[in-house]
mmCIF file of C-alpha atoms and ligand atoms in Angstrom:
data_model
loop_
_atom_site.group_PDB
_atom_site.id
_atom_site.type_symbol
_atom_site.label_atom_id
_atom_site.label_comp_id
_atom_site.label_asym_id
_atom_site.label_seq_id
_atom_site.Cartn_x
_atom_site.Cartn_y
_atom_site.Cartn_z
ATOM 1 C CA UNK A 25 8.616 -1.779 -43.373
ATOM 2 C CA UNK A 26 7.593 -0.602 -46.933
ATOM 3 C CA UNK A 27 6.253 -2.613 -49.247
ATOM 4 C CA UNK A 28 7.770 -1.829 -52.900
ATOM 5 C CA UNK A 29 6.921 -4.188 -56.024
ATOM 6 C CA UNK A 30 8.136 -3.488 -59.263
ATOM 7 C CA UNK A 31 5.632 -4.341 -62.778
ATOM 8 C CA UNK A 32 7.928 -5.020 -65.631
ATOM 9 C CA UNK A 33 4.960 -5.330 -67.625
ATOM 10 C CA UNK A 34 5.605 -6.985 -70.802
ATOM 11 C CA UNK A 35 8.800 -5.796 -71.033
ATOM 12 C CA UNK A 36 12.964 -7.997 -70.669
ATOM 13 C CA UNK A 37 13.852 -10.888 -72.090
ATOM 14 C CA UNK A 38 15.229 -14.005 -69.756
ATOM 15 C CA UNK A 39 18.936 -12.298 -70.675
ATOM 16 C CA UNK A 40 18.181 -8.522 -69.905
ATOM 17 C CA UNK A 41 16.331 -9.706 -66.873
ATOM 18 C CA UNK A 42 19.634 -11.941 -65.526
ATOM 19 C CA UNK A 43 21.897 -8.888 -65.613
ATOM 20 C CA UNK A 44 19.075 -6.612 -64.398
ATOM 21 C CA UNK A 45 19.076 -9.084 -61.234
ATOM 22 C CA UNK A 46 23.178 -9.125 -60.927
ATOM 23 C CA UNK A 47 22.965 -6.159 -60.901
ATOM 24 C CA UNK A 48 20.397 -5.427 -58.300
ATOM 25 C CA UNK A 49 21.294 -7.721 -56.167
ATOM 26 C CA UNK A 50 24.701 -6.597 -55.641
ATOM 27 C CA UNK A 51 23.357 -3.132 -54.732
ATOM 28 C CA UNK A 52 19.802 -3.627 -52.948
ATOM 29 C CA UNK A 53 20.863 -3.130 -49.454
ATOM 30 C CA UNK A 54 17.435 -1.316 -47.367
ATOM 31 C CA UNK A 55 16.501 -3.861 -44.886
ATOM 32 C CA UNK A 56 13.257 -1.615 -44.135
ATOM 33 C CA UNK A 57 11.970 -2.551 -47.633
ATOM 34 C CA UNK A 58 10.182 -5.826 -48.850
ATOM 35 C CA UNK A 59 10.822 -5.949 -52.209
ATOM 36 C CA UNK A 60 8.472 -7.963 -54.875
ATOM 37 C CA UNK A 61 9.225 -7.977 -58.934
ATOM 38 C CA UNK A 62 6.487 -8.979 -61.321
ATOM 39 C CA UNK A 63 8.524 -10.422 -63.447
ATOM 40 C CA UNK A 64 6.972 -11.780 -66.810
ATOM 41 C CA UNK A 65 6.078 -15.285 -66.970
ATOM 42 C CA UNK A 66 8.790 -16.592 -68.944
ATOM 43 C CA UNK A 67 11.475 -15.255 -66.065
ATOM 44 C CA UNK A 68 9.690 -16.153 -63.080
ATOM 45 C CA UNK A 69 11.908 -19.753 -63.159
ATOM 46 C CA UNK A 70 15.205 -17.598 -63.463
ATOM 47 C CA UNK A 71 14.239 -14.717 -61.255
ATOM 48 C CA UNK A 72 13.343 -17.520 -58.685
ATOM 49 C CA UNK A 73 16.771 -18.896 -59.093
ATOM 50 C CA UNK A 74 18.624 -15.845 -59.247
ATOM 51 C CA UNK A 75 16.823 -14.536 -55.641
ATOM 52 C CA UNK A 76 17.010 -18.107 -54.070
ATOM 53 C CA UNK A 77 19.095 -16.919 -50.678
ATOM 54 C CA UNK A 78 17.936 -12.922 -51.126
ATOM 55 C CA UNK A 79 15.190 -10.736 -49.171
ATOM 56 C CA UNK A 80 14.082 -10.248 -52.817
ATOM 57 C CA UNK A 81 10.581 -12.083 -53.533
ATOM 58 C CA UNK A 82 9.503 -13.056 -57.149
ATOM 59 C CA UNK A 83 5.709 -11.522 -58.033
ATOM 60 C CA UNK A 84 3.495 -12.126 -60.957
ATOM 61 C CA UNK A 85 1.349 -10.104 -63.550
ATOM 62 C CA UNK A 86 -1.419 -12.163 -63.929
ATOM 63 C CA UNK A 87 -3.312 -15.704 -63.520
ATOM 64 C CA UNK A 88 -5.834 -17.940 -65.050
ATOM 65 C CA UNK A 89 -9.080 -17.650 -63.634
ATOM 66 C CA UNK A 90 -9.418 -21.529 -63.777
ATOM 67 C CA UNK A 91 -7.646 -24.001 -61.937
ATOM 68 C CA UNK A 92 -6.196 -26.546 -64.661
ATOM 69 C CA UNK A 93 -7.109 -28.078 -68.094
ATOM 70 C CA UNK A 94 -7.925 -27.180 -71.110
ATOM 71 C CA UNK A 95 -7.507 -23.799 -71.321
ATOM 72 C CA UNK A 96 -4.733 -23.155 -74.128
ATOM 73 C CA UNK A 97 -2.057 -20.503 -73.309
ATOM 74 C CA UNK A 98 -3.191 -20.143 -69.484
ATOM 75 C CA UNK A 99 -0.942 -20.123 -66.343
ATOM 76 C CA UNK A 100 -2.071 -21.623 -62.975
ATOM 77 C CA UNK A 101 -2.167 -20.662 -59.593
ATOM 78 C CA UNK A 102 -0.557 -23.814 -59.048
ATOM 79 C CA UNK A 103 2.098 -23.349 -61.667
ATOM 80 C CA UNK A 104 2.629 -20.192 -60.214
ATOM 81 C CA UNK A 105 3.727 -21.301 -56.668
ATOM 82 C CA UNK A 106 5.437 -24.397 -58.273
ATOM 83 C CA UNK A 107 8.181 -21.869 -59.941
ATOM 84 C CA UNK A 108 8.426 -19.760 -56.439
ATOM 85 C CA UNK A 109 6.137 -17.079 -56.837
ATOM 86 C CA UNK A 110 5.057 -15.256 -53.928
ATOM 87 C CA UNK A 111 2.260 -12.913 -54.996
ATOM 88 C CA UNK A 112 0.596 -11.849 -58.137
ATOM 89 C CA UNK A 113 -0.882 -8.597 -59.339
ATOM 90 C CA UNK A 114 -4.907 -9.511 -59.928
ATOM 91 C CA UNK A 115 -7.128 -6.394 -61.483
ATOM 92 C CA UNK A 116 -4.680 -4.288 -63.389
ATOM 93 C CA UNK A 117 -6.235 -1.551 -65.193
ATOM 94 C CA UNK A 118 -4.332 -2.779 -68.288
ATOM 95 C CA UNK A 119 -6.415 -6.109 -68.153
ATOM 96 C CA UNK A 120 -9.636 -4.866 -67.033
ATOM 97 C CA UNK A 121 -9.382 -2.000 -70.150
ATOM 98 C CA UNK A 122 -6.662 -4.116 -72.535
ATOM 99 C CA UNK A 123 -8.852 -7.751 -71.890
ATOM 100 C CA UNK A 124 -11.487 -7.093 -70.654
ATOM 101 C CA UNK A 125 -11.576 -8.194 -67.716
ATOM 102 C CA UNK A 126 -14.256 -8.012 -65.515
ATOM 103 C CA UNK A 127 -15.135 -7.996 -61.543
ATOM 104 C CA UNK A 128 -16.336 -11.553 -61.710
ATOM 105 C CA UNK A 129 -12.952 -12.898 -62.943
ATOM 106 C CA UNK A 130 -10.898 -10.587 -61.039
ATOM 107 C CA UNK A 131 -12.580 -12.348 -58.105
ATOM 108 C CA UNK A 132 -11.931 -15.918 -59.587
ATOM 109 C CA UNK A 133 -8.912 -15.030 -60.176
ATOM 110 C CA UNK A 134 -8.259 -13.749 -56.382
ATOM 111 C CA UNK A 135 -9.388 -17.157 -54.964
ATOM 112 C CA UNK A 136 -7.701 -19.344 -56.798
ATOM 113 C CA UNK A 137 -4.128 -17.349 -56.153
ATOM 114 C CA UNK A 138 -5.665 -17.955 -52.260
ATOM 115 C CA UNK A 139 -6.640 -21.135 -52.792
ATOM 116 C CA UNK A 140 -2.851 -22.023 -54.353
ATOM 117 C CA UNK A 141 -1.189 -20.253 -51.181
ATOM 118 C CA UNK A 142 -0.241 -17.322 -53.411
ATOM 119 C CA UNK A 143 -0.073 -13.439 -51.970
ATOM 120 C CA UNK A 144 -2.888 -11.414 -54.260
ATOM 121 C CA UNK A 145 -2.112 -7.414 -54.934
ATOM 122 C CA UNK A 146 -5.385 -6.481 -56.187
ATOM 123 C CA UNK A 147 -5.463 -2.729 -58.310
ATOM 124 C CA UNK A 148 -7.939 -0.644 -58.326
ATOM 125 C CA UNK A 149 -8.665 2.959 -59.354
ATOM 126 C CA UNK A 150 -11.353 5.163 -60.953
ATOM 127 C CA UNK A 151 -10.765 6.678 -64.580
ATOM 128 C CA UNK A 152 -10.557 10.179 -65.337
ATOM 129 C CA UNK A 153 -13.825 10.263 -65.593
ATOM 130 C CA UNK A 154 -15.070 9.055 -62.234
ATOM 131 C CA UNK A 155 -12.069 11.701 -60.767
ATOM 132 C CA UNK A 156 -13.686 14.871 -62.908
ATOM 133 C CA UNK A 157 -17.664 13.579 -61.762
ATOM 134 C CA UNK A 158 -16.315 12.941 -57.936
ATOM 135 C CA UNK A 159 -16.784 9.156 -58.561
ATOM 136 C CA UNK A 160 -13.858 8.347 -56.489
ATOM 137 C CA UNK A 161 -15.592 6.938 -53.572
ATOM 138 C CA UNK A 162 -18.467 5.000 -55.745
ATOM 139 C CA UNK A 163 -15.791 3.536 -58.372
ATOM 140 C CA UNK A 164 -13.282 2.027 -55.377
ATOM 141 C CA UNK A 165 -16.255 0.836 -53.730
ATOM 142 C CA UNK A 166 -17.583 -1.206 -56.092
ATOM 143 C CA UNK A 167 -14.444 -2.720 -57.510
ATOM 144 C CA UNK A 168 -13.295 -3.826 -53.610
ATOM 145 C CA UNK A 169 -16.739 -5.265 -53.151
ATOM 146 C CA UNK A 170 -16.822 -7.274 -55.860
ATOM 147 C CA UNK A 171 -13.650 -8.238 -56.304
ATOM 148 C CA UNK A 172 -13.580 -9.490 -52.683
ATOM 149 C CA UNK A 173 -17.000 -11.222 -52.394
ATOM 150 C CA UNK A 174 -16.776 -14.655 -50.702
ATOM 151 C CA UNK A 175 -13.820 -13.575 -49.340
ATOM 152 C CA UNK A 176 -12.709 -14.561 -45.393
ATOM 153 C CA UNK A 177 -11.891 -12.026 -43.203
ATOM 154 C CA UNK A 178 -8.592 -14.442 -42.568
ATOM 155 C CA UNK A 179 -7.677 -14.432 -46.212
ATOM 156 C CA UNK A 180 -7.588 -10.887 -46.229
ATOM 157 C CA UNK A 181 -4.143 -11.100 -44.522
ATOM 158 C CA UNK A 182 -2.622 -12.482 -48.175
ATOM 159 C CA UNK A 183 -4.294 -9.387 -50.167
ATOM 160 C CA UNK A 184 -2.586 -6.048 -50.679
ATOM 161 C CA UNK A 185 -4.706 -3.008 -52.249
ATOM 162 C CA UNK A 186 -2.691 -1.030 -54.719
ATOM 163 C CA UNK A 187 -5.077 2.305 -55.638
ATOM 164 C CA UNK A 188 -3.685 2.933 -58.933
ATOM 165 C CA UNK A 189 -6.111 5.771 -60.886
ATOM 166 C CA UNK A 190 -5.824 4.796 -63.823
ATOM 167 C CA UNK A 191 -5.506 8.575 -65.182
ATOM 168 C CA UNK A 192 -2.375 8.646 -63.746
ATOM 169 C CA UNK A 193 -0.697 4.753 -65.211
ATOM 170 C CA UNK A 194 2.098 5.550 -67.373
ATOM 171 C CA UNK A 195 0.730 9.259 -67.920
ATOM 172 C CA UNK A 196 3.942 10.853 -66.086
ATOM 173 C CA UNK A 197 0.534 12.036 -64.487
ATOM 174 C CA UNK A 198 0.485 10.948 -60.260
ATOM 175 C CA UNK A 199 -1.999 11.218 -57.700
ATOM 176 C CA UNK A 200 -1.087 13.929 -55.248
ATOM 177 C CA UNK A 201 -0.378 13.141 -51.443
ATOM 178 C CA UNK A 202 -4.195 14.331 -50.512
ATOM 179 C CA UNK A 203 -5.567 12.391 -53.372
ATOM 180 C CA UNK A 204 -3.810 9.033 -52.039
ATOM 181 C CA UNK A 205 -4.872 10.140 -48.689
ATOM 182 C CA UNK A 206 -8.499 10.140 -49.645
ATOM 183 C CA UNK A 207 -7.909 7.190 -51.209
ATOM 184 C CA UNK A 208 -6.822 5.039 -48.694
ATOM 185 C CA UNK A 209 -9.353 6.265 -46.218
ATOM 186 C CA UNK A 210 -11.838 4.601 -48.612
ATOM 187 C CA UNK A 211 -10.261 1.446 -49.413
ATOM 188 C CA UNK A 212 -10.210 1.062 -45.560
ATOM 189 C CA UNK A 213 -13.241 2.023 -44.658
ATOM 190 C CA UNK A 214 -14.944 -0.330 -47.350
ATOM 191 C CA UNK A 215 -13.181 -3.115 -45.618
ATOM 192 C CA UNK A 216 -14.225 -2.012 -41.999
ATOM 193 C CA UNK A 217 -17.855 -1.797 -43.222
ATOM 194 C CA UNK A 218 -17.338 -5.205 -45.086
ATOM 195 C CA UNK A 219 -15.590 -6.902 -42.714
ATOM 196 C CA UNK A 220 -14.109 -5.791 -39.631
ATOM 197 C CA UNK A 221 -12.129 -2.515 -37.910
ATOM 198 C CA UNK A 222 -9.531 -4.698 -37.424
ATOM 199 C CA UNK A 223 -8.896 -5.746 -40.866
ATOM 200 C CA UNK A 224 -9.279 -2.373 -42.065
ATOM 201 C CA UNK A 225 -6.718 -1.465 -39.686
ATOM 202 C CA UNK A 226 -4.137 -4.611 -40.816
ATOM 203 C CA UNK A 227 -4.993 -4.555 -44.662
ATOM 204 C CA UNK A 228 -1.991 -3.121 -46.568
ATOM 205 C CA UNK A 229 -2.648 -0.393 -48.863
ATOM 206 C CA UNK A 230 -0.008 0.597 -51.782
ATOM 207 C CA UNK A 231 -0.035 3.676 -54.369
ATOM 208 C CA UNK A 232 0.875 3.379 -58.002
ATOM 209 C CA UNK A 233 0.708 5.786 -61.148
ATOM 210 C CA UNK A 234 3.879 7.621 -62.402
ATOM 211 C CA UNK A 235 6.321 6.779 -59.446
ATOM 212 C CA UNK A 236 9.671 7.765 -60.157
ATOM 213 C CA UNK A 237 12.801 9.425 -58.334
ATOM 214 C CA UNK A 238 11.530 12.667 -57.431
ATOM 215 C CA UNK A 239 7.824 11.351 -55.871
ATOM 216 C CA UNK A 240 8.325 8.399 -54.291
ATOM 217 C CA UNK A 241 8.947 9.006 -50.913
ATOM 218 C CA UNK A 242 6.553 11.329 -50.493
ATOM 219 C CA UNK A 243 3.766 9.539 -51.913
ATOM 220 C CA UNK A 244 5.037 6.253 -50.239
ATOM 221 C CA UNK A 245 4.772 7.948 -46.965
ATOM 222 C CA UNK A 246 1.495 9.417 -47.172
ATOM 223 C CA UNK A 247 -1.356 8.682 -44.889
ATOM 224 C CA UNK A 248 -2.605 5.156 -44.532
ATOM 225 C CA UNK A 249 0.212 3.602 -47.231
ATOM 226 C CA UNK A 250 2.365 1.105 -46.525
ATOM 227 C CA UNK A 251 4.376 0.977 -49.932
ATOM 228 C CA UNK A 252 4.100 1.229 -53.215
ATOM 229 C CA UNK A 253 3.747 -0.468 -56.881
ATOM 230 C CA UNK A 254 5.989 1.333 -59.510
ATOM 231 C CA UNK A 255 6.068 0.061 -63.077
ATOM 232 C CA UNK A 256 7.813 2.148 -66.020
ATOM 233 C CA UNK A 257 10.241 3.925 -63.805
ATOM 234 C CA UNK A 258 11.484 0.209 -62.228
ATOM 235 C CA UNK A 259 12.344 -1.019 -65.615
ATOM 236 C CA UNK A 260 15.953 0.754 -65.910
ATOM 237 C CA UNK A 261 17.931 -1.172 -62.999
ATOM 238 C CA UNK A 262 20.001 2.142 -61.785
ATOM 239 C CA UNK A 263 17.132 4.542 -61.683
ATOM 240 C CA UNK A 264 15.077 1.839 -59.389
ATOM 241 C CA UNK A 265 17.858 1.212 -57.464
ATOM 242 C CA UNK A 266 18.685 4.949 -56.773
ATOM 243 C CA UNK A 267 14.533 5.575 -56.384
ATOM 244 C CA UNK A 268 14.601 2.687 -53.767
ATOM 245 C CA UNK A 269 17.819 4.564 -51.886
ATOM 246 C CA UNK A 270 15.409 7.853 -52.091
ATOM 247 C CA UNK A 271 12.803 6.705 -49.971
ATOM 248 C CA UNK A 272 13.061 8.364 -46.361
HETATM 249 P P1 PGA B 6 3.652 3.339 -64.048
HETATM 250 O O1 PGA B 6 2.792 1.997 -63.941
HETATM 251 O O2 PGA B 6 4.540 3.402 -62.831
HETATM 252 O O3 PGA B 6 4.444 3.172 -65.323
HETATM 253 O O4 PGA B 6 2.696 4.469 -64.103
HETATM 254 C C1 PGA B 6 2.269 1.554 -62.733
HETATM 255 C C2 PGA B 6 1.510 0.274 -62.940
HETATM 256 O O5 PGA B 6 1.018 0.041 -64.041
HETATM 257 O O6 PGA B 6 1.385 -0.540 -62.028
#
């Protein structure tokens, strides 16, 4: 089984997104794919609605870092799961660059989507950079470690790794089957050294960066991933639909 989500980033109105999902619906048919959308906050109600009865789970983009209270403009991990949410993206490269966000509330954020019985797809990836000065290794390192302190090896069950370099986000720009490879040797062997062989062995690890209709099944079925995160490419309902129907 594959695991595909979709980031609509910031991106459909409650309308567009309705006819998107009528749409989709009516033509997602792989039963070897567990599909998640990160739909934007102000659809997650309707998307929940829409996929009540479908294989089709509802993701989000982002959390607060703090439980509840005064913290104008914020969305809980609690308000989250109250509108059907079933996992949200923590440690995008667009927040860490965009807001400044940093390792020590990318891991707040990560317990409290635990905590609130929420599935957590944490991102990482190095910048161009860290790729040209063979920083790979250091850069996924650190942001696993810290992101995951405190961490028990149990929760690590409810966390997906997406390596997204962030050289290759929106860029038309992907990561090559050897580079995703290398990757996800890493990200696994940071988690057997961290915690255990056989949560290195279970943890789920996902490839994003320029996905679209021509790449995806070969960089979905590359070494050591078990799906994948697409964003741009999943925004136009007929070219995800016919991507998801390319995957072998
Ligand atoms: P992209 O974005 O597919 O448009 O490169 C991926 C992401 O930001 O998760």
């Amino acid at each position: 089984m594959k695991q595909l989500y979709a980031n609509f980033k910031m991106n459909k109105t409650s309308a567009e997104i309705k006819d998107y999902l009528v749409k989709l619906i009516s033509r997602f048919e792989r039963d070897d794919v567990n599909l998640t959308l990160c739909l934007p906050f102000t659809s997650l109600s309707l998307g929940s609605y829409l996929l009540s009865g479908t294989s089709i789970n509802i993701g989000a983009q982002n959390l607060s870092d703090e439980e509840c209270g005064s913290y104008t403009g914020e969305i809980s991990g609690a308000m989250l799961k109250d509108v059907g949410v079933s996992s949200v993206l923590v440690g995008h490269s667009e927040r860490r660059a965009k807001f400044k966000e940093n390792s020590k509330v990318i891991n707040k954020k990560i317990k409290i989507a635990l905590k609130n019985g929420l599935g957590v797809v944490l991102c990482v990836g190095e910048s161009l950079t860290d790729k040209n000065t063979l920083k790979t290794l250091e850069t996924l390192k650190i942001q696993i470690e810290e992101a995951l302190k405190g961490l028990y090896e149990n929760e690590l069950e409810r966390v997906v790794i997406a390596y997204e370099p962030m050289w290759a986000i929106g860029t038309g720009h992907n990561a090559t089957v050897r580079e995703i490879e290398y990757a996800a040797k890493v990200i696994r062997k940071v988690i057997q050294d961290d915690f255990s062989e056989k949560a290195a062995k279970q943890l789920c690890v996902i490839y994003g960066g320029s996905l679209n209709i021509k790449n995806i099944s070969s960089l979905i079925n590359a070494k050591g991933i078990d799906g994948a995160l697409v964003g741009g490419a999943s925004l136009d309902v007929n070219n995800f639909i016919s991507m998801i129907n390319s995957i072998k």
